[in-house]
Coordinates of C-alpha atoms and ligand atoms in Angstrom, one line a residue:
M1 CA -17.1 -17.8 -11.8
K2 CA -15.1 -18.0 -8.7
A3 CA -13.3 -14.9 -8.9
N4 CA -14.7 -11.1 -10.0
V5 CA -14.2 -7.7 -9.5
T6 CA -17.3 -5.5 -9.1
E7 CA -18.3 -2.4 -10.4
K8 CA -17.5 -0.8 -6.5
G9 CA -14.0 -2.4 -6.4
A10 CA -15.2 -5.7 -4.3
I11 CA -12.8 -8.7 -5.4
L12 CA -14.8 -11.6 -5.2
L13 CA -13.3 -15.0 -4.3
G14 CA -14.7 -18.1 -4.1
K15 CA -18.5 -18.4 -3.0
Y16 CA -18.4 -16.0 0.4
V17 CA -15.5 -13.5 0.5
A18 CA -15.6 -9.8 -0.8
C19 CA -12.0 -8.1 -0.6
D20 CA -11.6 -4.1 -0.5
A21 CA -14.9 -3.3 -1.1
Y22 CA -18.7 -4.2 0.3
E23 CA -20.6 -6.7 -1.8
K24 CA -23.8 -7.5 -0.1
T25 CA -24.1 -10.8 -0.5
R26 CA -20.9 -11.7 0.9
P27 CA -20.8 -12.6 4.7
L28 CA -17.2 -12.3 4.8
R29 CA -15.3 -8.8 4.2
V30 CA -11.3 -9.2 4.0
V31 CA -9.4 -5.9 4.5
T32 CA -6.1 -6.5 2.6
H33 CA -4.5 -2.9 3.8
A34 CA -5.1 0.4 5.5
H35 CA -4.9 2.3 2.1
G36 CA -7.8 4.5 1.5
D37 CA -9.1 2.7 -1.7
H38 CA -8.9 -0.6 -0.3
M39 CA -11.3 0.4 2.7
N40 CA -14.4 1.0 0.2
G41 CA -17.9 0.7 1.9
L42 CA -15.8 -0.4 5.2
G43 CA -18.9 0.9 7.5
Q44 CA -21.6 -0.9 5.6
S45 CA -19.0 -4.0 5.6
L46 CA -18.9 -3.8 9.7
R47 CA -22.9 -3.2 9.7
N48 CA -23.8 -5.9 7.5
C49 CA -20.9 -8.9 7.5
D50 CA -20.8 -12.0 9.7
M51 CA -17.2 -11.1 10.1
V52 CA -14.1 -8.4 8.6
V53 CA -10.8 -10.0 8.3
M54 CA -7.6 -8.5 8.7
T55 CA -4.3 -8.7 9.8
P56 CA -3.9 -6.7 14.0
A57 CA -1.3 -4.6 12.5
T58 CA -3.9 -3.4 9.8
K59 CA -6.5 -3.0 12.7
D60 CA -3.8 -1.1 14.9
F61 CA -3.3 1.2 11.7
I62 CA -7.2 1.4 11.1
D63 CA -7.9 2.5 14.4
V64 CA -5.5 5.2 13.8
I65 CA -6.6 6.8 11.1
K66 CA -10.7 6.7 11.6
G67 CA -10.4 6.5 15.2
P68 CA -10.8 3.4 18.0
R69 CA -14.3 3.3 17.9
F70 CA -14.8 2.7 14.1
L71 CA -14.2 -0.9 14.1
S72 CA -15.7 -1.8 17.3
R73 CA -19.2 -1.4 15.6
G74 CA -18.6 -4.8 13.9
N75 CA -17.3 -8.3 14.1
V76 CA -14.1 -7.8 13.3
N77 CA -11.4 -11.2 13.5
A78 CA -7.9 -10.1 13.4
I79 CA -5.8 -12.8 12.4
E80 CA -2.2 -13.5 12.1
Y81 CA -0.5 -14.6 8.3
N82 CA -0.7 -18.3 7.8
E83 CA -3.5 -18.5 10.3
P84 CA -6.5 -20.2 8.5
I85 CA -10.2 -19.2 8.8
V86 CA -12.5 -21.9 8.0
Y87 CA -16.2 -20.6 6.7
A88 CA -19.0 -23.3 5.4
D89 CA -16.9 -25.0 2.9
E90 CA -14.1 -22.5 1.8
R91 CA -11.5 -21.7 3.7
L92 CA -9.4 -18.3 4.0
I93 CA -5.5 -17.4 4.9
L94 CA -3.8 -14.3 4.6
H95 CA -0.5 -14.8 3.6
R96 CA 2.3 -11.8 4.1
V97 CA 3.0 -9.5 1.3
D98 CA 5.5 -6.5 0.8
H99 CA 3.7 -3.2 0.5
I100 CA 3.0 -1.4 3.4
L101 CA 2.5 -2.2 7.6
G102 CA 0.4 -5.1 7.9
A103 CA -0.5 -6.0 4.4
A104 CA -1.9 -9.1 3.5
Q105 CA -2.8 -11.1 0.0
V106 CA -5.7 -13.4 0.2
L107 CA -5.9 -17.1 -0.7
V108 CA -9.4 -19.0 -0.7
E109 CA -9.9 -22.6 -0.9
D110 CA -13.2 -24.3 -1.9
A111 CA -14.4 -27.5 -1.6
E112 CA -12.7 -28.7 -4.7
G113 CA -9.8 -27.5 -3.9
M114 CA -9.5 -24.6 -6.2
R115 CA -6.8 -22.3 -5.1
I116 CA -7.9 -18.3 -5.7
L117 CA -5.9 -15.9 -4.8
Y118 CA -5.8 -12.2 -4.5
T119 CA -2.6 -9.9 -4.0
G120 CA -3.9 -6.9 -3.3
D121 CA -1.4 -4.5 -3.8
F122 CA 2.1 -5.5 -3.1
R123 CA 6.0 -4.9 -4.4
M124 CA 7.6 -7.8 -5.4
S125 CA 11.2 -7.7 -3.7
N126 CA 10.0 -9.1 -0.3
T127 CA 6.8 -10.7 -1.4
P128 CA 6.5 -14.6 -1.3
V129 CA 4.7 -15.6 -4.1
I130 CA 1.9 -18.1 -3.7
E131 CA 0.3 -20.7 -5.9
S132 CA -2.8 -20.6 -7.4
D133 CA -5.8 -21.4 -9.8
I134 CA -7.1 -18.3 -10.4
L135 CA -5.3 -15.3 -9.8
V136 CA -6.4 -11.7 -9.0
I137 CA -3.7 -9.4 -9.5
E138 CA -3.0 -5.7 -8.9
A139 CA -2.3 -3.5 -11.8
T140 CA -0.9 -0.1 -10.5
Y141 CA 2.1 -0.5 -12.7
G142 CA 0.3 -2.7 -15.5
S143 CA 1.6 -0.8 -18.5
P144 CA 5.1 -2.2 -20.4
W145 CA 6.5 0.7 -19.9
R146 CA 6.2 1.0 -16.3
T147 CA 9.3 -0.7 -16.0
R148 CA 11.9 0.6 -13.6
S149 CA 15.6 0.7 -14.7
F150 CA 16.9 0.7 -11.2
G151 CA 17.1 -1.0 -8.1
Q152 CA 18.2 -0.6 -4.6
E153 CA 20.0 2.8 -5.2
V154 CA 16.9 4.5 -4.6
K155 CA 17.6 4.2 -0.7
Q156 CA 20.8 5.6 -1.1
E157 CA 19.8 8.5 -3.3
L158 CA 17.0 9.4 -0.5
I159 CA 19.8 9.3 2.4
S160 CA 22.2 11.5 0.1
T161 CA 19.7 14.0 -0.7
V162 CA 18.4 14.5 3.1
E163 CA 22.1 14.6 3.9
E164 CA 22.1 17.5 1.1
G165 CA 19.2 19.1 2.7
L166 CA 20.0 18.9 6.5
Q167 CA 23.2 20.9 5.5
Q168 CA 21.2 24.1 5.0
G169 CA 18.3 23.4 7.6
P170 CA 15.5 21.6 8.0
V171 CA 13.9 18.4 5.6
Y172 CA 10.4 18.0 4.7
V173 CA 9.5 14.6 3.4
F174 CA 6.1 13.8 1.5
G175 CA 4.4 10.5 1.4
Y176 CA 1.5 8.3 1.6
H177 CA 0.7 6.5 5.2
G178 CA 3.5 3.3 5.4
K179 CA 5.5 4.8 2.6
L180 CA 6.7 8.1 5.5
Q181 CA 7.4 5.4 8.2
E182 CA 9.5 3.4 5.5
V183 CA 11.8 6.4 5.2
M184 CA 12.3 6.9 8.4
Q185 CA 13.4 3.4 9.0
V186 CA 16.0 3.7 6.0
L187 CA 17.1 7.5 7.7
H188 CA 17.4 5.7 11.0
E189 CA 19.6 2.9 9.6
A190 CA 21.6 5.5 7.6
R191 CA 22.4 7.1 11.3
I192 CA 20.7 10.6 10.4
E193 CA 21.0 11.5 13.8
V194 CA 18.8 14.8 13.4
P195 CA 15.2 14.9 15.4
F196 CA 12.1 13.3 13.5
V197 CA 9.3 15.8 13.6
M198 CA 5.4 14.9 12.2
P199 CA 1.7 15.6 13.3
E200 CA -0.4 13.6 15.6
R201 CA -1.2 11.3 13.6
I202 CA 1.4 10.5 11.8
L203 CA 3.3 10.0 15.0
Q204 CA 0.3 7.8 16.3
I205 CA 0.7 5.2 13.1
S206 CA 4.5 5.3 13.5
K207 CA 4.6 3.9 16.9
I208 CA 2.4 1.4 15.3
H209 CA 4.8 0.5 13.4
R210 CA 7.2 0.5 16.1
K211 CA 4.9 -1.9 18.1
H212 CA 4.6 -4.3 14.9
G213 CA 8.5 -4.5 14.4
A214 CA 9.5 -1.5 12.7
R215 CA 12.9 -0.5 13.3
I216 CA 12.3 3.3 14.0
Y217 CA 14.2 3.5 17.4
R218 CA 14.7 7.5 17.1
P219 CA 12.4 9.1 19.6
L220 CA 9.9 10.8 17.6
F221 CA 8.1 14.3 18.1
S222 CA 4.7 15.8 17.4
T223 CA 4.8 19.2 15.3
K224 CA 3.2 20.6 18.3
Q225 CA 6.1 19.6 20.8
K226 CA 8.4 20.9 18.6
F227 CA 7.1 24.4 19.0
Q228 CA 6.5 23.6 22.5
T229 CA 10.3 23.0 23.3
T230 CA 13.3 24.2 23.0
L231 CA 14.7 20.8 21.9
L232 CA 15.5 21.8 18.2
G233 CA 17.6 24.6 18.9
D234 CA 19.8 24.3 15.7
E235 CA 16.9 23.6 13.0
R236 CA 18.3 20.4 11.6
Y237 CA 15.3 18.2 11.7
V238 CA 13.3 16.1 9.3
A239 CA 9.8 17.0 9.1
F240 CA 7.5 14.1 7.7
H241 CA 3.8 15.0 6.4
H242 CA 1.3 13.5 4.3
M243 CA 1.5 14.1 0.6
N244 CA -1.7 15.7 0.6
R245 CA 0.0 18.5 2.7
R246 CA 2.7 19.3 0.3
N247 CA 1.0 22.6 -0.7
K248 CA 0.4 23.6 2.4
V249 CA 3.3 23.2 4.8
G250 CA 7.2 23.4 4.5
L251 CA 7.1 25.6 1.6
G252 CA 10.3 27.6 0.7
E253 CA 12.3 24.6 2.6
F254 CA 14.3 21.9 1.0
R255 CA 11.7 19.1 0.3
V256 CA 11.3 15.2 -0.8
C257 CA 8.4 13.6 -2.2
V258 CA 8.3 10.0 -2.2
S259 CA 6.1 8.9 -4.9
G260 CA 6.4 5.7 -7.2
W261 CA 5.7 7.2 -10.0
E262 CA 8.5 7.5 -11.3
F263 CA 10.8 5.2 -13.7
N264 CA 13.8 6.9 -15.6
S265 CA 15.2 8.1 -12.5
P266 CA 15.9 6.8 -8.7
C267 CA 16.0 10.4 -8.3
R268 CA 14.9 13.8 -9.6
Q269 CA 15.3 17.5 -9.1
T270 CA 11.6 19.3 -9.4
G271 CA 12.4 23.2 -8.3
E272 CA 15.1 24.7 -6.5
K273 CA 15.3 22.7 -3.3
E274 CA 12.9 20.2 -3.8
Y275 CA 13.3 16.3 -5.1
V276 CA 11.2 13.7 -6.1
V277 CA 12.8 10.3 -4.7
A278 CA 11.4 6.9 -6.8
L279 CA 10.5 5.0 -3.2
S280 CA 7.8 2.5 -4.2
D281 CA 5.6 0.1 -2.3
H282 CA 4.0 -1.6 -5.7
S283 CA 5.7 -3.7 -7.8
D284 CA 6.8 -2.4 -11.5
F285 CA 5.2 -4.2 -15.1
K286 CA 8.2 -7.1 -15.1
G287 CA 7.2 -7.6 -11.2
L288 CA 3.9 -8.2 -11.9
L289 CA 4.6 -10.6 -14.8
E290 CA 7.1 -12.1 -12.6
Y291 CA 4.6 -12.7 -9.7
V292 CA 1.9 -14.1 -12.3
K293 CA 4.5 -16.5 -13.9
R294 CA 5.7 -18.1 -10.4
S295 CA 2.3 -18.4 -9.3
Q296 CA 1.1 -20.5 -12.3
P297 CA -2.5 -20.0 -12.5
K298 CA -4.6 -21.4 -15.0
M299 CA -6.5 -17.9 -15.3
V300 CA -5.3 -14.0 -14.1
I301 CA -7.8 -11.5 -13.8
T302 CA -6.5 -7.5 -13.1
D303 CA -7.8 -5.2 -11.4
N304 CA -9.7 -2.7 -13.5
Y305 CA -11.4 -1.1 -10.7
R306 CA -8.1 0.7 -9.1
A307 CA -5.6 3.0 -10.7
G308 CA -3.5 1.5 -13.5
D309 CA -3.6 -0.2 -16.6
A310 CA -5.5 -3.3 -16.1
E311 CA -6.1 -4.1 -19.7
G312 CA -2.6 -3.4 -21.1
L313 CA -1.3 -6.0 -18.2
A314 CA -4.2 -8.2 -19.1
I315 CA -3.0 -8.4 -22.9
Q316 CA 0.6 -8.7 -22.0
I317 CA -0.1 -11.8 -19.5
R318 CA -1.8 -13.4 -22.8
K319 CA 0.8 -12.4 -24.9
Q320 CA 4.1 -13.0 -22.9
L321 CA 3.2 -16.2 -20.7
G322 CA 0.1 -17.3 -22.8
I323 CA -2.3 -17.8 -19.9
V324 CA -5.9 -16.8 -20.1
A325 CA -6.1 -13.1 -18.8
K326 CA -9.1 -10.7 -18.6
A327 CA -9.5 -6.9 -16.9
L328 CA -12.6 -6.9 -14.6
P329 CA -14.8 -5.1 -14.3
I330 CA -15.1 -4.2 -18.1
R331 CA -14.6 -0.4 -18.5
N332 CA -17.2 0.8 -20.8
T333 CA -15.2 3.5 -23.1
I334 CA -18.1 4.6 -25.2
P335 CA -19.7 7.7 -23.5
T336 CA -23.1 6.7 -22.5
N337 CA -24.6 10.0 -21.6
T338 CA -24.7 12.0 -24.9
A339 CA -27.3 14.8 -24.0
S340 CA -26.3 18.1 -24.8
Ligands
ZN401 ZN1 -1.9 0.2 -1.3

């Protein structure tokens, strides 16, 4: 088989490439982007693979998340989009994808001219569709009911919710790496003129976004600086924190969580001063089907390793588009351990 997904989450393309998890039989490892569930076994890949491939922005991102020495223990090849690598009788190309900074979709062309493509995580709106023969697609929102009934108004909702909060004092925004920086851009472009305050790591990641062209021109402050100076006299600022800190910081303050797991409304109130805004960096169900349709593959594999509904998506691809589709790896739903 020319494409597969292993039990450990490696997306195998052609004969040599494993994306997003370590696979000992593959000399080339690709990291599609810097989210944790796409960096599985990266240390092993750095030790054992001939080459670990990613975009320069993803490399910078990982340097901040894991420390600058982490990647230096392997042979990392940071390549730009559309810059092919030839390995033996196959060709590998990274294409741009709309997800987080540096994210890529991966195309392998084999000796017979077969085009084997992995989308990685993506949001349909600004993702170029690549034609393929075999397509491996993410399935985060693979269920038909994971369809959003709203579009661009999410950004306006985000802006007005933050503006409302700022009338009372500071606003705490919680989200994942990459998403937080998208919020910074949205607020910056909306001319929300208050300081942005964040922990050191988020500050470093934001600076990398800037280096790679993100429109975050506002001076950014680390949380430490905020307490060391009297700069923020009027206490109106936006604080940015990783989602996993939401039960620890900004308790009792005006809080906004940005999450893709919202489908009915662009903004939902979840507490007295707490909101969830449906800013997503993944395609909804409709977007996933649209990608498949336009890529025109002969066969589709849906990623059944990462969170989502790969089996539901495969069923709908077969039913609605008439294309052979299966979810891999196959999940054994019958419990194997029945010991009492
Ligand atoms: Zn991701």
